[in-house]
C-alpha positions as a printed NumPy array, in Angstrom:
array([[-19.295,  -7.952, -22.052],
       [-20.056,  -6.433, -18.587],
       [-18.141,  -6.12 , -15.592],
       [-21.227,  -8.004, -13.966],
       [-20.806, -10.808, -16.516],
       [-16.933, -11.121, -15.831],
       [-15.713, -14.107, -12.905],
       [-12.807, -13.468, -10.886],
       [-11.355, -16.292,  -9.107],
       [ -9.324, -14.68 ,  -5.987],
       [ -6.449, -16.586,  -4.05 ],
       [ -3.736, -16.388,  -1.588],
       [ -1.032, -17.238,  -4.109],
       [ -1.681, -17.022,  -7.767],
       [  1.122, -18.86 ,  -9.975],
       [  0.836, -17.574, -13.551],
       [  3.083, -20.551, -14.924],
       [  6.553, -18.279, -14.582],
       [  6.196, -17.035, -10.993],
       [  3.585, -16.703,  -7.771],
       [  2.233, -13.603,  -6.788],
       [  0.495, -13.23 ,  -3.373],
       [ -3.551, -11.753,  -2.845],
       [ -4.183, -11.927,  -6.564],
       [ -7.234, -12.649,  -8.342],
       [ -7.687, -13.889, -12.295],
       [-10.587, -12.456, -14.141],
       [-12.37 , -14.163, -17.16 ],
       [-14.248, -13.615, -19.52 ],
       [-16.254, -16.38 , -21.282],
       [-13.662, -18.998, -21.845],
       [-10.511, -16.592, -21.56 ],
       [ -8.456, -14.603, -19.237],
       [ -8.557, -11.268, -19.1  ],
       [ -6.101, -10.088, -16.892],
       [ -4.163, -10.983, -13.293],
       [ -5.028,  -8.262, -10.587],
       [ -4.447,  -7.895,  -6.717],
       [ -6.852,  -8.759,  -4.704],
       [ -7.093,  -5.189,  -3.724],
       [ -7.845,  -3.965,  -7.046],
       [-10.858,  -6.589,  -7.523],
       [-14.112,  -3.846,  -8.371],
       [-17.105,  -3.52 ,  -6.111],
       [-19.556,  -5.913,  -6.824],
       [-17.853,  -8.132,  -9.022],
       [-18.571, -11.668,  -9.484],
       [-15.895, -13.232,  -6.849],
       [-15.014, -16.963,  -5.908],
       [-12.756, -16.64 ,  -2.965],
       [-10.471, -19.863,  -2.474],
       [ -9.755, -21.074,   0.617],
       [ -7.23 , -20.076,   2.551],
       [ -3.625, -20.785,   1.543],
       [ -4.753, -22.359,  -1.538],
       [ -2.644, -21.62 ,  -4.893],
       [ -4.113, -21.168,  -8.028],
       [ -2.367, -22.521, -11.283],
       [ -2.442, -23.131, -14.893],
       [ -3.889, -26.753, -15.239],
       [ -2.169, -29.748, -15.555],
       [ -1.59 , -30.949, -18.826],
       [ -1.052, -34.382, -19.631],
       [  0.116, -36.003, -22.754],
       [  0.218, -39.695, -21.8  ],
       [ -2.895, -40.847, -20.892],
       [ -3.862, -44.265, -21.903],
       [ -6.866, -44.701, -19.52 ],
       [ -9.075, -43.307, -16.275],
       [-12.488, -44.239, -14.928],
       [-11.876, -47.371, -15.691],
       [-11.629, -47.085, -18.848],
       [ -8.802, -47.951, -21.671],
       [ -8.585, -46.093, -24.668],
       [ -7.424, -48.588, -26.766],
       [-11.148, -50.548, -25.626],
       [-13.299, -47.628, -26.077],
       [-11.614, -45.314, -28.746],
       [-14.919, -43.119, -28.528],
       [-16.248, -40.095, -27.409],
       [-17.716, -41.57 , -24.725],
       [-14.938, -42.84 , -23.483],
       [-12.721, -39.942, -24.014],
       [-15.02 , -37.961, -22.147],
       [-15.159, -40.665, -19.186],
       [-11.415, -40.464, -19.319],
       [-11.441, -36.557, -18.975],
       [-14.008, -36.713, -16.199],
       [-11.662, -39.139, -14.092],
       [ -8.357, -37.186, -14.519],
       [ -9.902, -33.773, -13.812],
       [-10.189, -34.128, -10.234],
       [ -6.521, -34.591, -10.229],
       [ -5.862, -31.091, -11.623],
       [ -5.647, -32.496, -15.36 ],
       [ -7.721, -29.878, -17.525],
       [ -6.301, -31.406, -21.125],
       [ -4.711, -34.381, -22.319],
       [ -3.769, -36.354, -24.697],
       [ -5.676, -39.987, -24.895],
       [ -3.214, -42.167, -25.836],
       [ -3.54 , -45.982, -27.91 ],
       [ -0.958, -47.957, -27.717],
       [  0.4  , -50.375, -30.183],
       [ -3.158, -51.617, -31.961],
       [ -4.433, -52.281, -35.521],
       [ -4.927, -49.332, -38.354],
       [ -8.723, -49.669, -37.723],
       [ -8.497, -48.67 , -33.85 ],
       [ -5.846, -45.947, -35.184],
       [ -8.711, -45.036, -37.248],
       [-11.458, -44.708, -34.87 ],
       [ -9.407, -43.376, -31.833],
       [ -8.587, -40.361, -34.533],
       [-12.261, -39.908, -35.784],
       [-13.491, -39.646, -32.128],
       [-10.84 , -36.871, -30.927],
       [-12.363, -35.344, -33.898],
       [-15.898, -35.523, -32.801],
       [-15.345, -34.883, -29.298],
       [-12.765, -31.87 , -29.442],
       [-15.422, -29.282, -30.461],
       [-17.608, -30.075, -26.853],
       [-14.933, -30.863, -24.813],
       [-11.768, -28.444, -25.053],
       [ -9.998, -30.627, -22.66 ],
       [ -9.157, -33.433, -25.454],
       [ -6.242, -31.592, -27.376],
       [ -5.805, -34.671, -29.913],
       [ -4.368, -37.968, -29.834],
       [ -0.967, -39.909, -28.975],
       [ -0.448, -43.052, -30.664],
       [  2.438, -44.296, -29.059],
       [  3.369, -46.691, -31.295],
       [  3.217, -49.257, -33.34 ],
       [  6.471, -48.411, -35.038],
       [  8.321, -49.685, -32.201],
       [ 11.215, -51.628, -31.451],
       [ 11.138, -55.63 , -30.909],
       [ 13.791, -55.025, -28.027],
       [ 11.888, -52.38 , -26.101],
       [  8.197, -53.541, -26.366],
       [  7.082, -53.007, -22.628],
       [  3.826, -54.28 , -22.6  ],
       [  3.225, -53.67 , -26.383],
       [  1.794, -56.656, -28.027],
       [  4.743, -58.027, -30.439],
       [  2.366, -59.082, -33.2  ],
       [  0.676, -55.899, -33.72 ],
       [  4.305, -53.724, -34.033],
       [  4.817, -53.007, -37.461],
       [  6.899, -51.184, -39.991],
       [  5.096, -48.019, -41.294],
       [  3.587, -47.635, -44.636],
       [  3.331, -44.295, -47.261],
       [ -0.413, -44.319, -46.04 ],
       [  0.431, -43.914, -42.207],
       [  1.314, -40.638, -43.183],
       [ -2.146, -39.088, -43.691],
       [ -3.854, -41.573, -40.836],
       [ -1.197, -39.93 , -38.09 ],
       [ -1.311, -36.466, -39.744],
       [ -3.469, -34.096, -36.62 ],
       [ -7.542, -34.168, -36.413],
       [ -8.573, -30.545, -37.725],
       [ -7.916, -28.279, -34.713],
       [ -6.162, -30.937, -32.737],
       [ -2.567, -32.12 , -31.855],
       [ -0.921, -35.764, -33.284],
       [  1.911, -36.827, -30.667],
       [  3.479, -39.95 , -32.279],
       [  5.992, -42.003, -30.236],
       [  7.833, -44.398, -32.108],
       [ 11.514, -46.006, -32.749],
       [ 13.453, -44.216, -35.399],
       [ 15.324, -47.012, -36.028],
       [ 12.483, -48.867, -37.208],
       [ 11.615, -46.297, -39.547],
       [ 12.231, -46.152, -43.394],
       [ 14.311, -42.946, -44.463],
       [ 12.305, -39.826, -44.781],
       [  9.608, -41.192, -42.645],
       [ 10.022, -38.974, -39.586],
       [ 10.855, -35.736, -41.628],
       [  7.233, -36.58 , -43.454],
       [  5.385, -37.107, -40.573],
       [  6.926, -33.681, -39.022],
       [  6.009, -31.934, -42.493],
       [  2.417, -33.319, -41.832],
       [  2.274, -31.708, -38.827],
       [  2.731, -34.6  , -36.48 ],
       [  4.235, -34.163, -32.734],
       [  7.249, -36.741, -32.632],
       [  8.498, -38.457, -29.496],
       [ 11.332, -41.414, -29.518],
       [ 10.148, -44.172, -27.487],
       [ 10.16 , -48.008, -27.459],
       [ 13.274, -47.68 , -29.114],
       [ 16.677, -49.114, -29.224],
       [ 18.048, -45.801, -31.788],
       [ 21.865, -45.497, -30.934],
       [ 22.932, -41.69 , -30.483],
       [ 23.385, -41.275, -33.563],
       [ 19.876, -42.456, -35.376],
       [ 18.597, -40.187, -32.552],
       [ 20.33 , -36.901, -33.427],
       [ 19.31 , -37.364, -37.247],
       [ 16.052, -37.774, -35.789],
       [ 16.354, -34.616, -33.899],
       [ 17.221, -32.852, -37.608],
       [ 14.37 , -34.356, -39.349],
       [ 11.831, -32.808, -36.786],
       [ 11.697, -35.208, -33.867],
       [ 11.582, -33.074, -30.528],
       [ 10.165, -35.513, -27.681],
       [ 11.356, -38.189, -25.711],
       [  8.163, -40.211, -24.398],
       [  9.001, -41.804, -20.715],
       [ 12.534, -40.883, -20.575],
       [ 14.786, -43.698, -19.369],
       [ 11.679, -46.531, -19.719],
       [ 11.584, -48.865, -22.842],
       [ 14.806, -47.154, -24.523],
       [ 18.365, -48.186, -25.161],
       [ 20.277, -47.186, -21.791],
       [ 22.575, -44.823, -21.512],
       [ 26.354, -46.368, -21.279],
       [ 29.387, -45.181, -21.994],
       [ 30.197, -46.117, -24.914],
       [ 26.671, -45.726, -26.971],
       [ 24.993, -42.934, -24.832],
       [ 22.111, -43.778, -26.82 ],
       [ 19.138, -41.616, -27.03 ],
       [ 18.98 , -40.729, -23.075],
       [ 22.321, -38.517, -23.54 ],
       [ 20.577, -36.724, -26.694],
       [ 17.593, -35.832, -24.723],
       [ 19.467, -34.289, -21.998],
       [ 21.926, -32.528, -24.068],
       [ 19.226, -30.773, -26.494],
       [ 18.284, -27.321, -25.021],
       [ 15.303, -28.322, -27.678],
       [ 14.528, -31.483, -26.312],
       [ 11.025, -32.265, -24.405],
       [ 11.221, -35.358, -22.337],
       [  8.369, -36.798, -20.659],
       [  9.015, -38.012, -16.647],
       [  7.337, -40.952, -14.954],
       [  7.41 , -39.754, -11.257],
       [  5.989, -42.4  ,  -9.478],
       [  9.076, -43.689,  -7.414],
       [  8.608, -46.922,  -9.753],
       [  9.391, -46.4  , -13.316],
       [ 12.556, -44.746, -12.575],
       [ 14.378, -44.593,  -9.311],
       [ 14.398, -41.03 ,  -7.926],
       [ 18.406, -40.587,  -8.008],
       [ 18.161, -40.919, -11.721],
       [ 15.531, -38.331, -12.113],
       [ 17.31 , -36.11 ,  -9.946],
       [ 20.493, -36.579, -11.699],
       [ 18.961, -35.815, -14.939],
       [ 17.004, -32.766, -13.907],
       [ 20.625, -31.491, -12.723],
       [ 22.316, -32.181, -16.126],
       [ 19.581, -31.731, -18.817],
       [ 19.486, -29.005, -20.542],
       [ 15.954, -29.333, -22.306],
       [ 12.58 , -28.875, -20.614],
       [ 11.194, -31.845, -18.623],
       [  7.336, -32.637, -18.685],
       [  5.1  , -34.48 , -16.264],
       [  3.242, -37.505, -17.74 ],
       [  1.109, -40.15 , -16.127],
       [  1.19 , -42.99 , -18.679],
       [ -1.601, -43.509, -16.147],
       [ -4.214, -46.715, -16.924],
       [ -7.734, -47.293, -16.157],
       [ -7.449, -47.726, -12.236],
       [ -6.519, -44.123, -12.245],
       [-10.152, -42.684, -11.046],
       [-11.448, -45.887, -11.231],
       [-11.741, -48.374,  -8.584],
       [-10.887, -52.078, -10.372],
       [ -7.823, -53.304,  -9.094],
       [ -7.059, -55.224, -12.232],
       [ -7.761, -54.756, -16.105],
       [ -7.482, -56.323, -19.601],
       [ -4.766, -55.326, -21.512],
       [ -5.095, -56.34 , -25.162],
       [ -6.084, -59.992, -23.541],
       [ -3.404, -59.673, -21.04 ],
       [ -4.487, -59.446, -17.16 ],
       [ -2.71 , -56.267, -15.589],
       [ -2.728, -56.558, -11.729],
       [ -2.64 , -53.135,  -9.476],
       [ -0.783, -53.626,  -6.191],
       [  1.493, -51.26 ,  -4.491],
       [  1.166, -48.075,  -7.118],
       [  2.409, -50.354, -10.078],
       [  0.202, -51.859, -12.827],
       [  2.026, -54.822, -13.833],
       [  1.758, -58.013, -16.085],
       [  1.754, -61.262, -14.587],
       [  5.55 , -61.645, -15.12 ],
       [  6.162, -58.255, -13.208],
       [  6.403, -55.876, -16.364],
       [  5.145, -52.491, -15.942],
       [  2.562, -51.881, -17.952],
       [  1.6  , -48.292, -17.477],
       [  1.123, -46.402, -13.755],
       [ -1.384, -45.916, -11.284],
       [ -0.214, -42.39 , -11.253],
       [ -2.247, -38.933, -11.278],
       [ -0.85 , -35.756, -12.317],
       [ -1.248, -34.244,  -8.764],
       [  0.302, -37.14 ,  -7.366],
       [  3.558, -36.521,  -9.798],
       [  3.825, -32.766,  -8.96 ],
       [  3.611, -34.   ,  -5.397],
       [  6.207, -36.671,  -5.738],
       [  8.48 , -34.05 ,  -8.011],
       [  8.825, -31.912,  -4.339],
       [  8.731, -35.198,  -1.754],
       [ 10.841, -37.321,  -4.058],
       [ 13.283, -34.831,  -6.319],
       [ 13.421, -31.879,  -4.077],
       [ 12.038, -29.934,  -6.471],
       [  9.904, -26.428,  -5.552],
       [  6.741, -26.398,  -6.289],
       [  6.784, -23.692,  -9.145],
       [  9.378, -25.939, -10.761],
       [  7.015, -28.935, -10.369],
       [  4.037, -26.58 , -11.72 ],
       [  6.18 , -25.722, -14.636],
       [  6.545, -29.307, -15.824],
       [  2.84 , -30.332, -15.596],
       [  1.585, -27.248, -17.706],
       [  3.527, -24.565, -18.98 ],
       [  6.429, -27.297, -20.538],
       [  3.77 , -29.583, -22.246],
       [  1.898, -26.806, -23.812],
       [  5.083, -25.299, -25.448],
       [  5.797, -29.164, -26.69 ],
       [  2.206, -29.542, -28.511],
       [  2.54 , -26.139, -29.957],
       [ -0.095, -24.862, -27.966],
       [  2.064, -22.499, -25.63 ],
       [  0.583, -19.19 , -26.601],
       [ -3.001, -20.391, -25.558],
       [ -2.21 , -22.938, -22.831],
       [  0.171, -23.284, -19.891],
       [ -0.018, -20.008, -18.236],
       [ -2.353, -17.839, -16.111],
       [ -1.704, -14.531, -18.154],
       [ -4.18 , -12.374, -20.382],
       [ -5.343, -13.836, -23.691],
       [ -4.68 , -18.059, -22.644],
       [ -7.429, -19.978, -22.302],
       [ -8.951, -20.199, -18.552],
       [ -7.514, -23.775, -17.859],
       [ -6.783, -23.351, -14.146],
       [ -6.318, -25.58 , -11.091],
       [ -6.423, -24.833,  -7.189],
       [ -4.74 , -26.96 ,  -4.682],
       [ -3.414, -27.301,  -1.412],
       [  0.366, -26.505,  -1.727],
       [  1.088, -29.039,   1.318],
       [ -0.768, -31.813,  -0.167],
       [ -1.295, -31.143,  -3.857],
       [ -5.212, -32.172,  -3.069],
       [ -7.128, -30.499,  -5.464],
       [ -9.771, -27.991,  -4.863],
       [-11.291, -27.078,  -7.973],
       [-10.617, -27.128, -11.546],
       [-11.601, -24.899, -14.695],
       [-11.681, -25.73 , -18.102],
       [-12.371, -23.063, -20.779],
       [-13.587, -20.826, -17.737],
       [-15.929, -23.571, -17.002],
       [-15.781, -24.908, -13.159],
       [-15.968, -28.854, -13.011],
       [-20.044, -29.71 , -11.781],
       [-19.126, -30.643,  -8.506],
       [-17.314, -27.292,  -7.533],
       [-18.377, -24.046,  -6.759]])
């Protein structure tokens, strides 16, 4: 490819996933990053996009828990068109790739969701696979999931939950509700596994981790709480250097003081997740969730009885909240939003960093407000940018 065919994105600050570099540029060929260079090294006549003064360029955000967006709920529209609408809605908030998330539903709906993901992935690199949140969850920690749809796993579910070709399958389950060996079977089938909606004891959690479970879905929410004589899954997550735990940093799901404490004590890898519902990137103030009306007010999605039902959160806001509510450096928040989730999904050699050989998934933003200026997915800018 000729020098003229390369594209160069120059910024006052480029965060490569580990360090911030001043006055640098990312060089792209096709869908991949060729190099990270100093601004003064840009060849004469190069095809250069100069980002506005003060704007940062960083790896695109990766959201592993997205129930919906753009007024679309994945459970209602487990189709390529539904996924495309969700991708568009979240991209404006810096999310360049995600896992459409199906909460507890029927086998037929689960099959449709996986098929839709497999169909759209070749055309939509922002779709990384599918997240099945349930149905193998605790009746004591349902959250907004329907009790009549939760169930015990059967042998055929291993093949059903296996990853789509070329993609990721993340399964959130309550390990105490699964038969012996089920967690290890899913791990052997290539699934990424996370504990969630669970009353597992500390011992049960540790056993599931030995069998291949490395993740924790929205830590603190919908799981056995931390207690002095039964530390449960929260302690197991925080004390493990190999654990990855999703955090909903919206100031509603978990008090910021608890999150600050967890980040100081935890040895593992925090990941920002939105648990986003249809209003994110949409306009609806209420929506239906499997027959129940969900109301959106004051930044919360709740049922009529006040139960939280997902979130009205986007990834740009989650990054901003890390800085404002959790007193984190911006660089650390960016790692939570991209590098850590990429590593959890097994994609850390392809996504989550701005270095040579990685896919050119990038987001540009104002570092003070985290207002998104531009995004690129596999080297392509969104239609309304640049």
